[in-house]
Amino acid sequence: MQFNGWVGKVLKMNLSDGSVTKEPLDEELALGFIGGRGAGSKILWDETGPETDPLGPDNPLIINTGPVTGTLVPTSSRFTITSKSPFTGILGDANAGGFFAPEVKYAGYDSIIVKGVSEKPVYIWIDDEHVEVRDAKHLWGKTTHETEKILKDELSDADVRVLSIGQAGENLVKLAGVVTGDNIAARCGLGAVMGSKKLKAIAVRGTKSIGIANSDHLNEIVDTIYEDYKKSEAYEWYRYFGWTTGVLGMCKAGCAPVKNYMKSGGTDLEKRKAILDIESSKEYKFKDISCYGCPLACNKYIYIDSLGRNKAPVPGSSHMAVWEIYDYPFHVEVNRICEEYGMDIYSVQLTISAAMEWYERAIITKKDTDGMEIRFGDKEVAIALLHKIAKREGFGDILAEGGIRAGVIVGADPDTTATCGYGKGMDHGPIDCTSMAGLTLSLSVSTRGSGHLRSVAPIDWGVQESLPLKWQEFYKERGAEDLIGKPWVAHPVHAEVATYFEHICTSSDILEICKNTTEFYYFFAYKGREKKDDLEWHADYLRAVTGIDIDRKGLETITSRVLNIEKAYNVREGMLREHDMPSSRFLQKRKGGPLDGKALDPDELNRLFDHYYKIHGWDEETSIPKRATLEKLSLEYVADELEKQYSISKSKSN
Amino acid sequence: MSYRKIYYTSPEACTGCRVCEQVCSLHHEKSEINPKRSRIRIIDMQERGVMIPMVCRLCSPAPCVSECPVDALCQDEKTGLIIVDEEKCIGCDSCTEACDFGAIKVHPVRKKAIVCDHCEGNPECVKRCMPEALVFMKPEEYTVFRGRTTLKKDTSAIWPEHVKNANKKE
């Protein structure tokens, strides 16, 4: 590869026959999709199809790093795992930070692709050029943290980086994730894919270098950014409170759900204030921890007498309020259990809260639940359920299929599991988007089921009370200045905002940069933003690190290409416009809280979705990407395949 | 004679981001990043939840200098820095063995000893350390600095349990 940044090698393994091949990185793929999520989605499009069984040998587990991973670029420590999701059956990807991705690059690989199924449990040991599939009998049945410790002892190097699954992944729990250190790539049930391959862990050590095209330019960029951070208010928040700083704003805006969304968000503000991270960090926090190369250090170590040292819990707005439990140490404990078993805490929460509702409505009784009374607010039962789900014991075996499938098995009203996922089968985490048009749109259209990390604007979930000047003007230009404070009105401007943030999220994902430093999160009020927006910064990083000639426009074309191939993947799996639409419970009327009595107007919402598809050049009726759109992005092969499946004539799309 | 040294402000300050390792290798290797070739190293004591940046302590007399079989190392009188004569160095690792801090090592490609050189008097790692875990000052300045910061800080959160309980009873 003539460019820097990428290290230029792909490691391909097949666990069925134990073969290991090292191939040069496809330059066309790298320049067309950059890396990370983009390259992963492209490979998935090529290698899988509607006939692929997510838990079968043909489903590849693609671990991708980005060109700036492991370089000095701030927060460039992430990797994306892509695979066909066993949870949703469509495109599945999840990403995590930590130290794993840079180590993979230092070992000399841009991506690792694992196919096939091993007969017995194995782990992969990568030591630069040396790649070995080793027996993992002694690791099977261990938690992720135990696995990591055993491997570090076994390889006698404390700096080896490990990616592993816990019992949840081994037992093919559909809510399983993949864990490295204190970070989890949780979404889409990709831990189960790894479990189906009998792949317990991947351990990496790397001693090679990553080339930098223009180190002076990189130094300059980093200096500017660090200076800007130091001046910004957002940086101070991160330093002191971690990444949950905006949660108070969310709670106030009514985005934080209560009791499986049976009560409206924002009705429990008083109870929440006491357990907010802003309060608890004063009491428990004692040290900041960061991922590789990150100046923010939003991760915190906390000390709680009964639990010892722990990582501060992740789940932003939830606080376990969907179970009607308000207790910070309990929150920490749940987070730790999920991390040790390797489970997605968001999906698990919503699945258990649905079960609690079934019990309350007497859809299930003690007979179904192994004698447990699954009531809202019961801490012991909630913890017991977590263990049962991870081990697939008794009632946990049903819940381990995820909320929607479990609902079908027990014969519950689909409305009770509406929060566990829409048509595409994925929940968007505990966020109450009822009667908030912009938020509903941006959560719904995500290409990995619904999701909060794909296009949500901070404006929409109310993490900040006052809008930065740029956004005030943006709204004004479109005649929507009176929209601020009226989230229930579905105005076309929401689609534009969602698209803007969609590009930012996609570009972060393909470069493998953390979204915390982008406008997507609380950094949206950050001063450096006035000089350049995120895509410009990202193009700058790419120029400095890789030496490719790219500007904001070029990067935007690439992010559009990634979005379109992902959308096309889902369309090929049969996911059309109706699957994007939010489910019943999100259309209900609010009772109490800040948006009391408000509900979304379905017609208005439909028009908003129309507008969103129009901006993207997708068919408004079906949401299928039009041929003209795909051709503009040099995705003719995608258009051909979709055309074969849906027989859309050229004339119609034009 | 006291030299300016790179100190860490406190074990709690370092977040373990390893930006120091990256900038060090970028500065010295010019157009490459490779933390394994960095002169500063983060010791991650995961069991205790503490990270400690480890860099040349400028010992006097320096064991690495006296252990060198070919006299390739010497200590600068003004700055206290260990200076490697690359022509003489044979990459034998004697200095690595002699150093208790693991602060000097042999470059895996060039096979010459590498050790902190304070980047011409303005260490990159200190400049780029966002949590301000690293400082560059003389020992006497550091003593005062450390005393002041310790006084200001409330460390009760990391006390062992028995100390916490004892304090609660009062």
Short mmCIF file of C-alpha atoms in Angstrom, two decimals, chain A residues 313-519:
data_model
loop_
_atom_site.label_atom_id
_atom_site.label_comp_id
_atom_site.label_asym_id
_atom_site.label_seq_id
_atom_site.Cartn_x
_atom_site.Cartn_y
_atom_site.Cartn_z
CA PRO A 313 -21.41 2.32 34.85
CA VAL A 314 -22.15 2.97 31.22
CA PRO A 315 -25.87 3.10 30.54
CA GLY A 316 -26.49 6.79 30.07
CA SER A 317 -30.06 7.69 30.67
CA SER A 318 -31.32 4.45 32.09
CA HIS A 319 -30.23 4.36 35.73
CA MET A 320 -32.25 1.13 35.89
CA ALA A 321 -35.36 3.30 36.03
CA VAL A 322 -36.95 1.03 33.42
CA TRP A 323 -37.05 -1.49 36.27
CA GLU A 324 -38.19 1.24 38.68
CA ILE A 325 -35.03 0.88 40.73
CA TYR A 326 -33.12 3.97 41.79
CA ASP A 327 -29.89 2.94 43.45
CA TYR A 328 -26.41 3.87 42.28
CA PRO A 329 -24.45 0.91 43.75
CA PHE A 330 -27.02 -1.46 42.24
CA HIS A 331 -26.56 0.24 38.90
CA VAL A 332 -22.82 -0.34 39.19
CA GLU A 333 -23.34 -3.98 40.07
CA VAL A 334 -25.61 -4.66 37.10
CA ASN A 335 -23.09 -3.00 34.82
CA ARG A 336 -20.32 -5.22 36.15
CA ILE A 337 -22.33 -8.41 35.83
CA CYS A 338 -23.19 -7.59 32.23
CA GLU A 339 -19.57 -6.85 31.45
CA GLU A 340 -18.36 -10.09 33.00
CA TYR A 341 -20.89 -12.20 31.14
CA GLY A 342 -20.39 -10.09 28.03
CA MET A 343 -23.95 -8.88 27.57
CA ASP A 344 -25.45 -5.76 26.08
CA ILE A 345 -26.78 -3.90 29.11
CA TYR A 346 -29.24 -1.90 26.99
CA SER A 347 -31.00 -4.85 25.41
CA VAL A 348 -30.89 -6.85 28.62
CA GLN A 349 -32.52 -4.05 30.54
CA LEU A 350 -35.38 -3.67 28.11
CA THR A 351 -35.91 -7.43 27.86
CA ILE A 352 -36.14 -7.79 31.62
CA SER A 353 -38.38 -4.75 31.94
CA ALA A 354 -40.72 -6.31 29.36
CA ALA A 355 -40.77 -9.49 31.45
CA MET A 356 -41.65 -7.40 34.49
CA GLU A 357 -44.57 -5.91 32.61
CA TRP A 358 -45.79 -9.37 31.53
CA TYR A 359 -45.75 -10.45 35.15
CA GLU A 360 -47.62 -7.34 36.23
CA ARG A 361 -50.23 -7.97 33.56
CA ALA A 362 -50.37 -11.67 34.51
CA ILE A 363 -49.33 -12.80 31.03
CA ILE A 364 -46.77 -14.96 32.78
CA THR A 365 -47.09 -16.40 36.26
CA LYS A 366 -44.80 -18.00 38.79
CA LYS A 367 -45.14 -21.28 36.91
CA ASP A 368 -43.42 -19.83 33.83
CA THR A 369 -40.69 -18.07 35.74
CA ASP A 370 -39.27 -20.91 37.84
CA GLY A 371 -41.12 -19.59 40.89
CA MET A 372 -39.76 -16.06 40.69
CA GLU A 373 -41.98 -13.06 41.20
CA ILE A 374 -40.68 -10.72 38.55
CA ARG A 375 -41.93 -7.42 39.88
CA PHE A 376 -40.82 -3.92 39.05
CA GLY A 377 -38.40 -2.61 41.65
CA ASP A 378 -37.15 -5.99 42.87
CA LYS A 379 -33.36 -5.91 42.86
CA GLU A 380 -32.75 -9.54 43.76
CA VAL A 381 -34.97 -10.86 41.01
CA ALA A 382 -33.36 -8.57 38.45
CA ILE A 383 -29.89 -9.82 39.34
CA ALA A 384 -31.09 -13.44 39.34
CA LEU A 385 -32.53 -12.92 35.85
CA LEU A 386 -29.23 -11.55 34.60
CA HIS A 387 -27.48 -14.75 35.70
CA LYS A 388 -30.22 -16.90 34.21
CA ILE A 389 -30.13 -15.13 30.86
CA ALA A 390 -26.35 -15.43 30.55
CA LYS A 391 -26.46 -19.12 31.43
CA ARG A 392 -29.72 -19.79 29.57
CA GLU A 393 -31.26 -21.40 32.63
CA GLY A 394 -35.02 -21.92 32.94
CA PHE A 395 -36.96 -18.72 32.12
CA GLY A 396 -33.67 -17.04 31.20
CA ASP A 397 -33.47 -19.32 28.17
CA ILE A 398 -36.57 -17.62 26.75
CA LEU A 399 -35.40 -14.09 27.59
CA ALA A 400 -31.98 -14.83 26.07
CA GLU A 401 -33.67 -14.74 22.67
CA GLY A 402 -34.28 -11.01 23.13
CA GLY A 403 -37.48 -9.23 24.06
CA ILE A 404 -39.40 -9.54 20.82
CA ARG A 405 -38.88 -13.28 20.30
CA ALA A 406 -39.47 -13.94 23.99
CA GLY A 407 -42.72 -11.99 23.73
CA VAL A 408 -43.86 -14.23 20.88
CA ILE A 409 -42.92 -17.35 22.87
CA VAL A 410 -44.89 -16.34 25.97
CA GLY A 411 -47.71 -14.95 23.85
CA ALA A 412 -47.54 -11.36 25.04
CA ASP A 413 -49.11 -8.33 23.37
CA PRO A 414 -46.48 -6.96 20.91
CA ASP A 415 -47.03 -3.54 22.48
CA THR A 416 -45.27 -4.73 25.66
CA THR A 417 -42.14 -5.57 23.69
CA ALA A 418 -42.40 -2.57 21.40
CA THR A 419 -39.45 -1.02 23.22
CA CYS A 420 -37.25 -4.06 22.61
CA GLY A 421 -37.06 -3.21 18.94
CA TYR A 422 -39.03 -2.01 15.96
CA GLY A 423 -39.47 -3.80 12.67
CA LYS A 424 -35.76 -4.30 12.28
CA GLY A 425 -35.63 -6.07 15.63
CA MET A 426 -33.15 -3.92 17.51
CA ASP A 427 -33.85 -1.66 20.45
CA HIS A 428 -32.33 1.79 20.61
CA GLY A 429 -31.37 1.61 24.24
CA PRO A 430 -33.29 3.21 27.06
CA ILE A 431 -34.27 6.47 25.42
CA ASP A 432 -37.82 7.73 25.57
CA CYS A 433 -38.45 9.29 22.18
CA THR A 434 -42.23 9.40 22.57
CA SER A 435 -43.60 12.66 21.17
CA MET A 436 -40.16 13.83 20.05
CA ALA A 437 -40.16 13.87 16.28
CA GLY A 438 -36.49 14.53 15.56
CA LEU A 439 -35.36 11.94 18.05
CA THR A 440 -37.82 9.34 16.76
CA LEU A 441 -36.63 9.79 13.20
CA SER A 442 -32.94 9.66 13.96
CA LEU A 443 -33.23 6.64 16.27
CA SER A 444 -35.40 4.74 13.81
CA VAL A 445 -33.49 5.02 10.58
CA SER A 446 -30.24 3.55 11.92
CA THR A 447 -28.80 0.87 9.67
CA ARG A 448 -28.24 -1.60 12.51
CA GLY A 449 -31.80 -1.88 13.69
CA SER A 450 -32.67 1.22 15.62
CA GLY A 451 -29.82 2.83 17.46
CA HIS A 452 -28.71 5.95 19.25
CA LEU A 453 -25.18 6.08 17.83
CA ARG A 454 -26.00 6.64 14.21
CA SER A 455 -27.58 10.02 13.64
CA VAL A 456 -29.09 11.52 16.78
CA ALA A 457 -28.58 15.26 17.16
CA PRO A 458 -27.76 16.51 20.66
CA ILE A 459 -30.38 19.16 20.01
CA ASP A 460 -32.99 16.44 19.77
CA TRP A 461 -32.32 14.70 23.03
CA GLY A 462 -31.94 17.90 24.91
CA VAL A 463 -28.53 17.46 26.46
CA GLN A 464 -28.05 21.18 26.42
CA GLU A 465 -30.35 23.97 27.40
CA SER A 466 -29.14 26.66 25.05
CA LEU A 467 -28.34 26.19 21.39
CA PRO A 468 -24.98 27.28 19.95
CA LEU A 469 -25.17 30.19 17.57
CA LYS A 470 -24.55 28.00 14.52
CA TRP A 471 -27.65 25.94 15.22
CA GLN A 472 -29.83 28.91 16.08
CA GLU A 473 -29.00 30.28 12.63
CA PHE A 474 -29.52 26.89 11.00
CA TYR A 475 -33.04 26.71 12.41
CA LYS A 476 -33.78 30.33 11.56
CA GLU A 477 -32.76 29.95 7.92
CA ARG A 478 -35.27 27.16 7.55
CA GLY A 479 -38.03 29.08 9.26
CA ALA A 480 -38.03 26.76 12.22
CA GLU A 481 -36.80 28.97 15.05
CA ASP A 482 -40.03 28.50 16.99
CA LEU A 483 -39.43 24.73 16.92
CA ILE A 484 -36.94 24.88 19.75
CA GLY A 485 -38.76 23.71 22.83
CA LYS A 486 -41.46 22.02 20.76
CA PRO A 487 -40.01 18.60 19.99
CA TRP A 488 -43.38 17.04 19.16
CA VAL A 489 -43.70 19.05 15.93
CA ALA A 490 -42.39 17.05 12.98
CA HIS A 491 -40.77 19.68 10.79
CA PRO A 492 -38.64 18.76 7.72
CA VAL A 493 -35.68 20.45 9.40
CA HIS A 494 -35.39 17.39 11.66
CA ALA A 495 -34.52 15.26 8.64
CA GLU A 496 -31.81 17.69 7.62
CA VAL A 497 -30.34 17.74 11.12
CA ALA A 498 -30.46 13.94 11.29
CA THR A 499 -28.66 13.67 7.95
CA TYR A 500 -25.97 16.10 9.07
CA PHE A 501 -25.28 14.04 12.19
CA GLU A 502 -25.56 10.79 10.26
CA HIS A 503 -22.52 11.87 8.23
CA ILE A 504 -20.60 12.81 11.36
CA CYS A 505 -21.34 9.46 13.02
CA THR A 506 -20.48 7.50 9.89
CA SER A 507 -17.27 9.38 9.35
CA SER A 508 -16.26 8.78 12.98
CA ASP A 509 -17.02 5.10 12.54
CA ILE A 510 -15.03 4.65 9.36
CA LEU A 511 -12.02 6.49 10.75
CA GLU A 512 -12.61 4.74 14.07
CA ILE A 513 -12.70 7.88 16.16
CA CYS A 514 -14.77 8.17 19.31
CA LYS A 515 -17.99 10.14 18.86
CA ASN A 516 -17.49 11.83 22.20
CA THR A 517 -15.20 14.42 20.65
CA THR A 518 -17.53 15.18 17.76
CA GLU A 519 -20.47 17.47 17.55
#
